[in-house]
Every structure is written in structure tokens, then in C-alpha cells.
Amino acid sequence: MLEQLNTFIQVVESGSFSKAAEKLFISPTAVMKQMNLLEKHVGMPLLIRTNHGIELTKAGKSFIKDATFMVQYFEEALLRMRQFVQANQLVIRVGTSMLNPCKVLLDMWNEVSNQFPQFKINIVHFEDDSHTLPTTYRTIGKNYDFIVGPIHTENLKEYFQVLELGTNRFCFALSRNHRLASKKTISVNDLYGEELAVVNGGGSAVIDEIRDFMIKNHPKIRIKDIPRLYDIDIFNRCEESGVVLLTLDVWADIHPSLVTIPSDLDFAIPYGLMYPLYPSEDANQFLEIIKEIRSQQN
């Protein structure tokens, strides 16, 4: 109906269907169809079609004033609504990095965001640096309301809460020139004679379990312990040295010179939302929505 009113006003101002069509960037036929629908809706003719253009009927002369008012009132109401939403907008800060990409959260949110226009998502970047990451995790709630990623830092869990969203599988990352680079899957036996870098600075029970499993059952693999958190530098060093890296499927595209190949390890690690121990009211509202989406998916 609003589109028909806008077209009616443009026809009256232009004096013809063809001129109105040019200004509206539609065909004259489309203009005529809209006018026919409008006249059918109001129950009486509004326009007199002539060879020289259009003229208003008595009903049309009365209706044009109200049509202009209705369109103007609608636009003003829309503006007031947008101003109200902006004034009452709830800003949610989501941290993101190469190793903790926020895409999985944004994909979930985009499915329902139109139902919650009061929320605005601000993406805040942080660096994947093993020296600064502990501080980043400890201060969740200060610069970020949420970070999403693998939960491999159990030593830091006292600083934040976790909402699990799924699991990541363990893989092996290695140089594209490595002898195993063409394999579709790498078994543990394939790594005999190789050096395997195991990053375990976050006190992960799962990574501890994998390390113990390797040492006990596969002594032909040389374990290289890296007592730090995963960061970009780890991937760079493994590519340069030729060492195989225990990694996750979610990090398959981190380094262009490394290939990430699925393993036959029967281990997985959870990923999900990390959020403050005492989230703000706005963050709590957002969290409840994510929980509801998650429950529906299950």
C-alpha cells in the first residue's frame, strides 16, 4: 500500500505515467498497475487518463492531501523508531583473532539478528601472541564481552565462564614440502621418526592425554614440548623447521605454507564462548539468546 501511495504522489507531481516511471525507475506499465490496484483498494477512481497525461478526479483531489500526509507520517514514524532503537541499543563487543575467529558466533547471530534490533555487534581485534594472550583471557569483560574459540587454556578458566558450542578435532600441520603432505589422513604410525611439536602452555587435560598416549604407545615419535599457548609464531616456526605440529581442524587455513591433515587420533577439544564470570546485563541478555539458539540446534 505504501508503494502505491508513493507512486500515486509521483504520478500527480509528474503529470503522467511515463514521467513518473522515469523518476521511480520502473516501467510505465508497472505504474499503471499500481494505480489500478490503488483505485481498486479505495473503491473509486482517482485519476482521469487523457492523451495529454492525467488529471485528478474530485476524489483524487481530496485523497492526494491525505496520501501525502500518510507517507510523510510513516517516514517520520520510521525515523522515530530508528532513533529510539539507536538510543537504546545494546552494544556487544566480540573479540576476534586468527586463532579465535568470531565467525561461528556471527553465523549463529545473523540467523536471528532481525528479531533483536536492539543489539549491535562490535568486532574487536586482538593479537595471537603467547605473551599477551593470558592477559587477554584474564580480562574478558573489560575489552570484550565474548571471545569464541577452542577451550584449550584450562589454567585460565578461573577467569571466565564457558558456553560450549561444539568440538574441534585434532590434526597434524606440516610443511607443504614434507614427505607426508600429500596424504589425506595421517595416522600416528606415519609419524615414526618425526618430531612432533606439542603446545601445552594452557594446562589442557586433553593435550596432556595425547602427549602421554604418544610417549607410552609410540616412542618412535620424538615429542617436542612447547610450554606456551598456541600463537601465530608457533605455526611459523614449524613451517621453517619442518617439525610436525599437533593442531586443530579449525586452524586449517592459518598458515599458507602449511597443510593441515586430519589425524586418526580419537581426541577432540571443545570450542565455545568465553565470557566474564560476572557478565553485564546486556551481555547476559545476549548470552540467553545464544543459549536458546544452541538448544534449538540440539
XYZ file of C-alpha atoms in Angstrom, residues 211-219:
9
model
C 51.144 -36.381 24.907
C 51.071 -39.260 27.419
C 49.454 -41.519 24.823
C 52.204 -40.760 22.319
C 55.053 -41.293 24.801
C 53.609 -44.544 26.132
C 52.444 -46.163 22.884
C 54.578 -44.536 20.166
C 58.132 -43.950 21.444
